[in-house]
């Protein structure tokens, strides 16, 4: 499976205008053509993943608004299954997979999710096992291209489990700052250079409203 981090960031790597804030305000800096680029990319993948915090803050639909019938399967990992049942991803007709852990197993809530026509997977004991998750997504759902539009916490876990193949960044020419603000990758981080995840630059393309930057994993 090919896993791509796809994100909109500031020059200093921030995803929002402050901890707990929605990222939607940053999207007002993009043109309709820029937004179309994001949605058409969704049409080229079989799955799109965001974390629970994105659902709580933005309540997105995660659909492709520019092409009919080309919506990716939505995958939402939450190790404690604390996701609102009235979220858009659980309320509309689109395909959604909620992923939790043995720690978060709640048979009553799992049944409520399934009653809405959505799937629920158990992957991992205390934390989501993303390697096992990708195996199940590919074998059972035919997902070979996964787009991750996660926050810093989700991104940290998938980088740390070494499943990211490509990074695509739409870097806005703004500085946000804030030591507690969400960045592209948060989590524990690495304190030694030998443990860092290495990528190579494959494209840098200036646009009117942002700079497109693509990186591929160094093998």
JSON list of C-alpha atoms in Angstrom, two decimals:
[
{"chain": "A", "resi": 1, "resn": "UNK", "atom": "CA", "xyz": [0.00, 0.00, 0.00]},
{"chain": "A", "resi": 2, "resn": "UNK", "atom": "CA", "xyz": [1.15, 3.53, -0.77]},
{"chain": "A", "resi": 3, "resn": "UNK", "atom": "CA", "xyz": [0.54, 5.96, 2.10]},
{"chain": "A", "resi": 4, "resn": "UNK", "atom": "CA", "xyz": [0.68, 9.70, 1.44]},
{"chain": "A", "resi": 5, "resn": "UNK", "atom": "CA", "xyz": [0.64, 12.46, 4.05]},
{"chain": "A", "resi": 6, "resn": "UNK", "atom": "CA", "xyz": [-1.26, 15.34, 2.44]},
{"chain": "A", "resi": 7, "resn": "UNK", "atom": "CA", "xyz": [-1.33, 18.56, 4.44]},
{"chain": "A", "resi": 8, "resn": "UNK", "atom": "CA", "xyz": [-1.77, 22.31, 4.37]},
{"chain": "A", "resi": 9, "resn": "UNK", "atom": "CA", "xyz": [0.76, 24.07, 6.60]},
{"chain": "A", "resi": 10, "resn": "UNK", "atom": "CA", "xyz": [2.22, 27.48, 7.37]},
{"chain": "A", "resi": 11, "resn": "UNK", "atom": "CA", "xyz": [5.88, 28.35, 6.77]},
{"chain": "A", "resi": 12, "resn": "UNK", "atom": "CA", "xyz": [6.60, 27.32, 10.36]},
{"chain": "A", "resi": 13, "resn": "UNK", "atom": "CA", "xyz": [4.77, 24.01, 10.00]},
{"chain": "A", "resi": 14, "resn": "UNK", "atom": "CA", "xyz": [1.55, 24.85, 11.87]},
{"chain": "A", "resi": 15, "resn": "UNK", "atom": "CA", "xyz": [-1.76, 23.26, 10.92]},
{"chain": "A", "resi": 16, "resn": "UNK", "atom": "CA", "xyz": [-4.15, 25.62, 12.72]},
{"chain": "A", "resi": 17, "resn": "UNK", "atom": "CA", "xyz": [-4.41, 29.07, 14.28]},
{"chain": "A", "resi": 18, "resn": "UNK", "atom": "CA", "xyz": [-4.00, 27.70, 17.78]},
{"chain": "A", "resi": 19, "resn": "UNK", "atom": "CA", "xyz": [-4.43, 24.51, 19.78]},
{"chain": "A", "resi": 20, "resn": "UNK", "atom": "CA", "xyz": [-7.99, 23.25, 19.58]},
{"chain": "A", "resi": 21, "resn": "UNK", "atom": "CA", "xyz": [-8.87, 25.46, 16.60]},
{"chain": "A", "resi": 22, "resn": "UNK", "atom": "CA", "xyz": [-10.20, 24.23, 13.28]},
{"chain": "A", "resi": 23, "resn": "UNK", "atom": "CA", "xyz": [-7.95, 24.20, 10.23]},
{"chain": "A", "resi": 24, "resn": "UNK", "atom": "CA", "xyz": [-10.83, 25.45, 8.10]},
{"chain": "A", "resi": 25, "resn": "UNK", "atom": "CA", "xyz": [-9.85, 29.12, 8.48]},
{"chain": "A", "resi": 26, "resn": "UNK", "atom": "CA", "xyz": [-6.56, 28.46, 6.68]},
{"chain": "A", "resi": 27, "resn": "UNK", "atom": "CA", "xyz": [-8.48, 27.09, 3.72]},
{"chain": "A", "resi": 28, "resn": "UNK", "atom": "CA", "xyz": [-9.95, 30.54, 3.10]},
{"chain": "A", "resi": 29, "resn": "UNK", "atom": "CA", "xyz": [-6.49, 31.51, 1.80]},
{"chain": "A", "resi": 30, "resn": "UNK", "atom": "CA", "xyz": [-6.81, 29.03, -1.06]},
{"chain": "A", "resi": 31, "resn": "UNK", "atom": "CA", "xyz": [-8.55, 29.70, -4.37]},
{"chain": "A", "resi": 32, "resn": "UNK", "atom": "CA", "xyz": [-11.28, 27.46, -5.79]},
{"chain": "A", "resi": 33, "resn": "UNK", "atom": "CA", "xyz": [-8.65, 25.96, -8.08]},
{"chain": "A", "resi": 34, "resn": "UNK", "atom": "CA", "xyz": [-6.46, 25.15, -5.07]},
{"chain": "A", "resi": 35, "resn": "UNK", "atom": "CA", "xyz": [-9.40, 23.44, -3.36]},
{"chain": "A", "resi": 36, "resn": "UNK", "atom": "CA", "xyz": [-10.14, 21.50, -6.51]},
{"chain": "A", "resi": 37, "resn": "UNK", "atom": "CA", "xyz": [-6.58, 20.13, -6.44]},
{"chain": "A", "resi": 38, "resn": "UNK", "atom": "CA", "xyz": [-7.19, 18.76, -2.94]},
{"chain": "A", "resi": 39, "resn": "UNK", "atom": "CA", "xyz": [-10.49, 17.16, -3.85]},
{"chain": "A", "resi": 40, "resn": "UNK", "atom": "CA", "xyz": [-9.28, 15.66, -7.10]},
{"chain": "A", "resi": 41, "resn": "UNK", "atom": "CA", "xyz": [-6.42, 14.04, -5.20]},
{"chain": "A", "resi": 42, "resn": "UNK", "atom": "CA", "xyz": [-9.05, 12.41, -2.99]},
{"chain": "A", "resi": 43, "resn": "UNK", "atom": "CA", "xyz": [-10.60, 11.01, -6.15]},
{"chain": "A", "resi": 44, "resn": "UNK", "atom": "CA", "xyz": [-7.33, 9.27, -7.03]},
{"chain": "A", "resi": 45, "resn": "UNK", "atom": "CA", "xyz": [-7.05, 7.29, -3.78]},
{"chain": "A", "resi": 46, "resn": "UNK", "atom": "CA", "xyz": [-9.22, 4.52, -2.34]},
{"chain": "A", "resi": 47, "resn": "UNK", "atom": "CA", "xyz": [-8.94, 5.62, 1.29]},
{"chain": "A", "resi": 48, "resn": "UNK", "atom": "CA", "xyz": [-8.61, 8.81, 3.32]},
{"chain": "A", "resi": 49, "resn": "UNK", "atom": "CA", "xyz": [-7.61, 8.84, 6.99]},
{"chain": "A", "resi": 50, "resn": "UNK", "atom": "CA", "xyz": [-7.99, 11.53, 9.64]},
{"chain": "A", "resi": 51, "resn": "UNK", "atom": "CA", "xyz": [-7.73, 11.34, 13.40]},
{"chain": "A", "resi": 52, "resn": "UNK", "atom": "CA", "xyz": [-10.50, 11.60, 15.95]},
{"chain": "A", "resi": 53, "resn": "UNK", "atom": "CA", "xyz": [-9.47, 15.15, 16.87]},
{"chain": "A", "resi": 54, "resn": "UNK", "atom": "CA", "xyz": [-10.09, 16.28, 13.28]},
{"chain": "A", "resi": 55, "resn": "UNK", "atom": "CA", "xyz": [-13.60, 14.82, 13.50]},
{"chain": "A", "resi": 56, "resn": "UNK", "atom": "CA", "xyz": [-14.22, 16.60, 16.81]},
{"chain": "A", "resi": 57, "resn": "UNK", "atom": "CA", "xyz": [-12.86, 19.96, 15.64]},
{"chain": "A", "resi": 58, "resn": "UNK", "atom": "CA", "xyz": [-13.81, 20.15, 11.95]},
{"chain": "A", "resi": 59, "resn": "UNK", "atom": "CA", "xyz": [-16.55, 17.50, 11.57]},
{"chain": "A", "resi": 60, "resn": "UNK", "atom": "CA", "xyz": [-15.59, 17.06, 7.89]},
{"chain": "A", "resi": 61, "resn": "UNK", "atom": "CA", "xyz": [-17.33, 15.01, 5.22]},
{"chain": "A", "resi": 62, "resn": "UNK", "atom": "CA", "xyz": [-14.01, 13.96, 3.61]},
{"chain": "A", "resi": 63, "resn": "UNK", "atom": "CA", "xyz": [-15.59, 13.66, 0.19]},
{"chain": "A", "resi": 64, "resn": "UNK", "atom": "CA", "xyz": [-14.56, 14.60, -3.35]},
{"chain": "A", "resi": 65, "resn": "UNK", "atom": "CA", "xyz": [-16.82, 17.51, -4.25]},
{"chain": "A", "resi": 66, "resn": "UNK", "atom": "CA", "xyz": [-15.60, 17.82, -7.84]},
{"chain": "A", "resi": 67, "resn": "UNK", "atom": "CA", "xyz": [-16.26, 14.32, -9.18]},
{"chain": "A", "resi": 68, "resn": "UNK", "atom": "CA", "xyz": [-19.36, 12.18, -8.71]},
{"chain": "A", "resi": 69, "resn": "UNK", "atom": "CA", "xyz": [-18.95, 8.68, -7.29]},
{"chain": "A", "resi": 70, "resn": "UNK", "atom": "CA", "xyz": [-15.21, 9.07, -6.65]},
{"chain": "A", "resi": 71, "resn": "UNK", "atom": "CA", "xyz": [-15.23, 9.37, -2.88]},
{"chain": "A", "resi": 72, "resn": "UNK", "atom": "CA", "xyz": [-12.57, 7.50, -0.91]},
{"chain": "A", "resi": 73, "resn": "UNK", "atom": "CA", "xyz": [-13.39, 5.22, 1.99]},
{"chain": "A", "resi": 74, "resn": "UNK", "atom": "CA", "xyz": [-13.02, 7.23, 5.20]},
{"chain": "A", "resi": 75, "resn": "UNK", "atom": "CA", "xyz": [-10.87, 5.67, 7.93]},
{"chain": "A", "resi": 76, "resn": "UNK", "atom": "CA", "xyz": [-10.97, 7.12, 11.46]},
{"chain": "A", "resi": 77, "resn": "UNK", "atom": "CA", "xyz": [-8.61, 5.67, 14.09]},
{"chain": "A", "resi": 78, "resn": "UNK", "atom": "CA", "xyz": [-9.56, 6.25, 17.74]},
{"chain": "A", "resi": 79, "resn": "UNK", "atom": "CA", "xyz": [-8.00, 4.04, 20.37]},
{"chain": "A", "resi": 80, "resn": "UNK", "atom": "CA", "xyz": [-10.85, 4.60, 22.86]},
{"chain": "A", "resi": 81, "resn": "UNK", "atom": "CA", "xyz": [-13.77, 4.75, 20.38]},
{"chain": "A", "resi": 82, "resn": "UNK", "atom": "CA", "xyz": [-14.84, 8.16, 21.73]},
{"chain": "A", "resi": 83, "resn": "UNK", "atom": "CA", "xyz": [-16.21, 9.51, 18.47]},
{"chain": "A", "resi": 84, "resn": "UNK", "atom": "CA", "xyz": [-19.58, 11.33, 18.32]},
{"chain": "A", "resi": 85, "resn": "UNK", "atom": "CA", "xyz": [-22.23, 9.20, 16.68]},
{"chain": "A", "resi": 86, "resn": "UNK", "atom": "CA", "xyz": [-23.71, 12.29, 15.00]},
{"chain": "A", "resi": 87, "resn": "UNK", "atom": "CA", "xyz": [-20.47, 13.04, 13.11]},
{"chain": "A", "resi": 88, "resn": "UNK", "atom": "CA", "xyz": [-20.89, 13.58, 9.38]},
{"chain": "A", "resi": 89, "resn": "UNK", "atom": "CA", "xyz": [-18.75, 10.53, 8.61]},
{"chain": "A", "resi": 90, "resn": "UNK", "atom": "CA", "xyz": [-21.25, 8.40, 10.55]},
{"chain": "A", "resi": 91, "resn": "UNK", "atom": "CA", "xyz": [-24.41, 10.15, 9.40]},
{"chain": "A", "resi": 92, "resn": "UNK", "atom": "CA", "xyz": [-24.23, 10.24, 5.61]},
{"chain": "A", "resi": 93, "resn": "UNK", "atom": "CA", "xyz": [-24.30, 7.47, 3.02]},
{"chain": "A", "resi": 94, "resn": "UNK", "atom": "CA", "xyz": [-20.53, 7.32, 2.45]},
{"chain": "A", "resi": 95, "resn": "UNK", "atom": "CA", "xyz": [-18.35, 4.35, 3.34]},
{"chain": "A", "resi": 96, "resn": "UNK", "atom": "CA", "xyz": [-16.63, 4.78, 6.73]},
{"chain": "A", "resi": 97, "resn": "UNK", "atom": "CA", "xyz": [-14.39, 2.51, 8.79]},
{"chain": "A", "resi": 98, "resn": "UNK", "atom": "CA", "xyz": [-13.87, 3.31, 12.47]},
{"chain": "A", "resi": 99, "resn": "UNK", "atom": "CA", "xyz": [-10.71, 1.74, 13.88]},
{"chain": "A", "resi": 100, "resn": "UNK", "atom": "CA", "xyz": [-10.16, 1.13, 17.58]},
{"chain": "A", "resi": 101, "resn": "UNK", "atom": "CA", "xyz": [-8.15, -1.04, 19.96]},
{"chain": "A", "resi": 102, "resn": "UNK", "atom": "CA", "xyz": [-8.80, -3.82, 22.46]},
{"chain": "A", "resi": 103, "resn": "UNK", "atom": "CA", "xyz": [-8.66, -1.11, 25.12]},
{"chain": "A", "resi": 104, "resn": "UNK", "atom": "CA", "xyz": [-11.40, 0.82, 23.33]},
{"chain": "A", "resi": 105, "resn": "UNK", "atom": "CA", "xyz": [-13.60, -2.18, 22.52]},
{"chain": "A", "resi": 106, "resn": "UNK", "atom": "CA", "xyz": [-17.16, -1.28, 23.44]},
{"chain": "A", "resi": 107, "resn": "UNK", "atom": "CA", "xyz": [-19.56, -3.79, 21.92]},
{"chain": "A", "resi": 108, "resn": "UNK", "atom": "CA", "xyz": [-22.61, -1.56, 22.42]},
{"chain": "A", "resi": 109, "resn": "UNK", "atom": "CA", "xyz": [-21.01, 1.38, 20.61]},
{"chain": "A", "resi": 110, "resn": "UNK", "atom": "CA", "xyz": [-19.55, -0.87, 17.92]},
{"chain": "A", "resi": 111, "resn": "UNK", "atom": "CA", "xyz": [-23.07, -2.11, 17.24]},
{"chain": "A", "resi": 112, "resn": "UNK", "atom": "CA", "xyz": [-24.37, 1.48, 17.10]},
{"chain": "A", "resi": 113, "resn": "UNK", "atom": "CA", "xyz": [-21.70, 2.26, 14.49]},
{"chain": "A", "resi": 114, "resn": "UNK", "atom": "CA", "xyz": [-22.58, -0.83, 12.47]},
{"chain": "A", "resi": 115, "resn": "UNK", "atom": "CA", "xyz": [-26.28, -0.01, 12.71]},
{"chain": "A", "resi": 116, "resn": "UNK", "atom": "CA", "xyz": [-25.42, 3.17, 10.78]},
{"chain": "A", "resi": 117, "resn": "UNK", "atom": "CA", "xyz": [-24.00, 1.06, 7.97]},
{"chain": "A", "resi": 118, "resn": "UNK", "atom": "CA", "xyz": [-20.38, 1.72, 8.92]},
{"chain": "A", "resi": 119, "resn": "UNK", "atom": "CA", "xyz": [-17.59, -0.75, 9.70]},
{"chain": "A", "resi": 120, "resn": "UNK", "atom": "CA", "xyz": [-15.56, -1.05, 12.88]},
{"chain": "A", "resi": 121, "resn": "UNK", "atom": "CA", "xyz": [-12.15, -2.76, 13.11]},
{"chain": "A", "resi": 122, "resn": "UNK", "atom": "CA", "xyz": [-10.02, -3.70, 16.11]},
{"chain": "A", "resi": 123, "resn": "UNK", "atom": "CA", "xyz": [-6.30, -3.19, 15.45]},
{"chain": "A", "resi": 124, "resn": "UNK", "atom": "CA", "xyz": [-3.88, -3.26, 18.38]},
{"chain": "A", "resi": 125, "resn": "UNK", "atom": "CA", "xyz": [-4.12, -3.58, 22.13]},
{"chain": "A", "resi": 126, "resn": "UNK", "atom": "CA", "xyz": [-3.57, -0.15, 23.70]},
{"chain": "A", "resi": 127, "resn": "UNK", "atom": "CA", "xyz": [-2.59, 1.82, 20.57]},
{"chain": "A", "resi": 128, "resn": "UNK", "atom": "CA", "xyz": [-3.74, 1.44, 16.98]},
{"chain": "A", "resi": 129, "resn": "UNK", "atom": "CA", "xyz": [-1.45, -0.90, 15.06]},
{"chain": "A", "resi": 130, "resn": "UNK", "atom": "CA", "xyz": [-1.26, 0.92, 11.72]},
{"chain": "A", "resi": 131, "resn": "UNK", "atom": "CA", "xyz": [0.82, -1.79, 10.06]},
{"chain": "A", "resi": 132, "resn": "UNK", "atom": "CA", "xyz": [-1.90, -4.34, 10.80]},
{"chain": "A", "resi": 133, "resn": "UNK", "atom": "CA", "xyz": [-4.56, -1.82, 9.83]},
{"chain": "A", "resi": 134, "resn": "UNK", "atom": "CA", "xyz": [-2.99, -1.27, 6.41]},
{"chain": "A", "resi": 135, "resn": "UNK", "atom": "CA", "xyz": [-2.82, -5.03, 5.89]},
{"chain": "A", "resi": 136, "resn": "UNK", "atom": "CA", "xyz": [-6.54, -5.36, 6.60]},
{"chain": "A", "resi": 137, "resn": "UNK", "atom": "CA", "xyz": [-7.45, -2.34, 4.46]},
{"chain": "A", "resi": 138, "resn": "UNK", "atom": "CA", "xyz": [-5.58, -3.74, 1.48]},
{"chain": "A", "resi": 139, "resn": "UNK", "atom": "CA", "xyz": [-6.73, -7.36, 1.85]},
{"chain": "A", "resi": 140, "resn": "UNK", "atom": "CA", "xyz": [-10.36, -6.75, 2.84]},
{"chain": "A", "resi": 141, "resn": "UNK", "atom": "CA", "xyz": [-11.20, -3.41, 1.20]},
{"chain": "A", "resi": 142, "resn": "UNK", "atom": "CA", "xyz": [-8.89, -3.25, -1.82]},
{"chain": "A", "resi": 143, "resn": "UNK", "atom": "CA", "xyz": [-7.22, -0.03, -0.65]},
{"chain": "A", "resi": 144, "resn": "UNK", "atom": "CA", "xyz": [-3.80, 0.35, -2.26]},
{"chain": "A", "resi": 145, "resn": "UNK", "atom": "CA", "xyz": [-3.51, 4.17, -2.09]},
{"chain": "A", "resi": 146, "resn": "UNK", "atom": "CA", "xyz": [-4.15, 5.85, 1.27]},
{"chain": "A", "resi": 147, "resn": "UNK", "atom": "CA", "xyz": [-4.28, 9.62, 1.80]},
{"chain": "A", "resi": 148, "resn": "UNK", "atom": "CA", "xyz": [-3.69, 10.84, 5.36]},
{"chain": "A", "resi": 149, "resn": "UNK", "atom": "CA", "xyz": [-4.94, 14.31, 6.26]},
{"chain": "A", "resi": 150, "resn": "UNK", "atom": "CA", "xyz": [-4.09, 13.94, 9.91]},
{"chain": "A", "resi": 151, "resn": "UNK", "atom": "CA", "xyz": [-3.13, 16.24, 12.71]},
{"chain": "A", "resi": 152, "resn": "UNK", "atom": "CA", "xyz": [0.23, 16.13, 14.44]},
{"chain": "A", "resi": 153, "resn": "UNK", "atom": "CA", "xyz": [-0.68, 13.26, 16.75]},
{"chain": "A", "resi": 154, "resn": "UNK", "atom": "CA", "xyz": [-1.94, 10.88, 14.05]},
{"chain": "A", "resi": 155, "resn": "UNK", "atom": "CA", "xyz": [0.95, 11.83, 11.76]},
{"chain": "A", "resi": 156, "resn": "UNK", "atom": "CA", "xyz": [3.45, 11.05, 14.52]},
{"chain": "A", "resi": 157, "resn": "UNK", "atom": "CA", "xyz": [2.09, 7.54, 14.96]},
{"chain": "A", "resi": 158, "resn": "UNK", "atom": "CA", "xyz": [2.15, 6.63, 11.28]},
{"chain": "A", "resi": 159, "resn": "UNK", "atom": "CA", "xyz": [5.65, 8.08, 10.84]},
{"chain": "A", "resi": 160, "resn": "UNK", "atom": "CA", "xyz": [6.80, 6.24, 13.96]},
{"chain": "A", "resi": 161, "resn": "UNK", "atom": "CA", "xyz": [5.38, 2.97, 12.62]},
{"chain": "A", "resi": 162, "resn": "UNK", "atom": "CA", "xyz": [7.25, 3.65, 9.37]},
{"chain": "A", "resi": 163, "resn": "UNK", "atom": "CA", "xyz": [4.38, 3.42, 6.90]},
{"chain": "A", "resi": 164, "resn": "UNK", "atom": "CA", "xyz": [4.63, 6.83, 5.16]},
{"chain": "A", "resi": 165, "resn": "UNK", "atom": "CA", "xyz": [5.81, 6.64, 1.53]},
{"chain": "A", "resi": 166, "resn": "UNK", "atom": "CA", "xyz": [5.17, 10.19, 0.34]},
{"chain": "A", "resi": 167, "resn": "UNK", "atom": "CA", "xyz": [4.53, 13.66, 1.76]},
{"chain": "A", "resi": 168, "resn": "UNK", "atom": "CA", "xyz": [2.67, 16.38, -0.15]},
{"chain": "A", "resi": 169, "resn": "UNK", "atom": "CA", "xyz": [2.58, 19.80, 1.48]},
{"chain": "A", "resi": 170, "resn": "UNK", "atom": "CA", "xyz": [0.69, 22.91, 0.41]},
{"chain": "A", "resi": 171, "resn": "UNK", "atom": "CA", "xyz": [2.72, 25.50, 2.31]},
{"chain": "A", "resi": 172, "resn": "UNK", "atom": "CA", "xyz": [0.99, 28.82, 2.84]},
{"chain": "A", "resi": 173, "resn": "UNK", "atom": "CA", "xyz": [3.26, 31.92, 2.97]},
{"chain": "A", "resi": 174, "resn": "UNK", "atom": "CA", "xyz": [2.28, 32.82, 6.54]},
{"chain": "A", "resi": 175, "resn": "UNK", "atom": "CA", "xyz": [3.83, 32.52, 10.00]},
{"chain": "A", "resi": 176, "resn": "UNK", "atom": "CA", "xyz": [1.52, 31.45, 12.83]},
{"chain": "A", "resi": 177, "resn": "UNK", "atom": "CA", "xyz": [3.78, 30.53, 15.75]},
{"chain": "A", "resi": 178, "resn": "UNK", "atom": "CA", "xyz": [2.64, 29.29, 19.14]},
{"chain": "A", "resi": 179, "resn": "UNK", "atom": "CA", "xyz": [4.57, 26.75, 21.19]},
{"chain": "A", "resi": 180, "resn": "UNK", "atom": "CA", "xyz": [1.41, 24.75, 21.98]},
{"chain": "A", "resi": 181, "resn": "UNK", "atom": "CA", "xyz": [0.02, 24.86, 18.45]},
{"chain": "A", "resi": 182, "resn": "UNK", "atom": "CA", "xyz": [-0.41, 21.72, 16.36]},
{"chain": "A", "resi": 183, "resn": "UNK", "atom": "CA", "xyz": [2.40, 21.07, 13.91]},
{"chain": "A", "resi": 184, "resn": "UNK", "atom": "CA", "xyz": [2.71, 18.63, 11.03]},
{"chain": "A", "resi": 185, "resn": "UNK", "atom": "CA", "xyz": [4.14, 16.02, 13.40]},
{"chain": "A", "resi": 186, "resn": "UNK", "atom": "CA", "xyz": [3.83, 16.17, 17.19]},
{"chain": "A", "resi": 187, "resn": "UNK", "atom": "CA", "xyz": [4.01, 13.21, 19.56]},
{"chain": "A", "resi": 188, "resn": "UNK", "atom": "CA", "xyz": [7.20, 12.17, 21.34]},
{"chain": "A", "resi": 189, "resn": "UNK", "atom": "CA", "xyz": [9.62, 13.05, 18.57]},
{"chain": "A", "resi": 190, "resn": "UNK", "atom": "CA", "xyz": [13.15, 11.74, 18.12]},
{"chain": "A", "resi": 191, "resn": "UNK", "atom": "CA", "xyz": [16.13, 12.89, 20.17]},
{"chain": "A", "resi": 192, "resn": "UNK", "atom": "CA", "xyz": [18.77, 11.18, 18.03]},
{"chain": "A", "resi": 193, "resn": "UNK", "atom": "CA", "xyz": [19.40, 11.84, 14.33]},
{"chain": "A", "resi": 194, "resn": "UNK", "atom": "CA", "xyz": [19.75, 8.15, 13.52]},
{"chain": "A", "resi": 195, "resn": "UNK", "atom": "CA", "xyz": [16.10, 7.54, 14.45]},
{"chain": "A", "resi": 196, "resn": "UNK", "atom": "CA", "xyz": [14.61, 10.30, 12.30]},
{"chain": "A", "resi": 197, "resn": "UNK", "atom": "CA", "xyz": [12.57, 9.43, 9.22]},
{"chain": "A", "resi": 198, "resn": "UNK", "atom": "CA", "xyz": [14.36, 10.43, 6.04]},
{"chain": "A", "resi": 199, "resn": "UNK", "atom": "CA", "xyz": [12.77, 11.70, 2.82]},
{"chain": "A", "resi": 200, "resn": "UNK", "atom": "CA", "xyz": [14.08, 13.19, -0.43]},
{"chain": "A", "resi": 201, "resn": "UNK", "atom": "CA", "xyz": [12.73, 16.24, -2.21]},
{"chain": "A", "resi": 202, "resn": "UNK", "atom": "CA", "xyz": [11.10, 15.31, -5.54]},
{"chain": "A", "resi": 203, "resn": "UNK", "atom": "CA", "xyz": [9.19, 18.51, -6.36]},
{"chain": "A", "resi": 204, "resn": "UNK", "atom": "CA", "xyz": [8.98, 22.16, -5.33]},
{"chain": "A", "resi": 205, "resn": "UNK", "atom": "CA", "xyz": [6.50, 24.21, -7.31]},
{"chain": "A", "resi": 206, "resn": "UNK", "atom": "CA", "xyz": [5.57, 27.82, -6.47]},
{"chain": "A", "resi": 207, "resn": "UNK", "atom": "CA", "xyz": [1.85, 28.58, -6.88]},
{"chain": "A", "resi": 208, "resn": "UNK", "atom": "CA", "xyz": [-0.06, 31.84, -6.53]},
{"chain": "A", "resi": 209, "resn": "UNK", "atom": "CA", "xyz": [-1.26, 31.11, -2.99]},
{"chain": "A", "resi": 210, "resn": "UNK", "atom": "CA", "xyz": [1.11, 28.42, -1.74]},
{"chain": "A", "resi": 211, "resn": "UNK", "atom": "CA", "xyz": [4.20, 26.37, -2.52]},
{"chain": "A", "resi": 212, "resn": "UNK", "atom": "CA", "xyz": [3.65, 22.75, -3.46]},
{"chain": "A", "resi": 213, "resn": "UNK", "atom": "CA", "xyz": [6.31, 20.46, -1.98]},
{"chain": "A", "resi": 214, "resn": "UNK", "atom": "CA", "xyz": [6.57, 16.71, -2.51]},
{"chain": "A", "resi": 215, "resn": "UNK", "atom": "CA", "xyz": [8.88, 14.29, -0.71]},
{"chain": "A", "resi": 216, "resn": "UNK", "atom": "CA", "xyz": [9.42, 10.55, -1.07]},
{"chain": "A", "resi": 217, "resn": "UNK", "atom": "CA", "xyz": [10.73, 8.13, 1.50]},
{"chain": "A", "resi": 218, "resn": "UNK", "atom": "CA", "xyz": [14.40, 7.27, 1.30]},
{"chain": "A", "resi": 219, "resn": "UNK", "atom": "CA", "xyz": [14.69, 3.51, 0.94]}
]
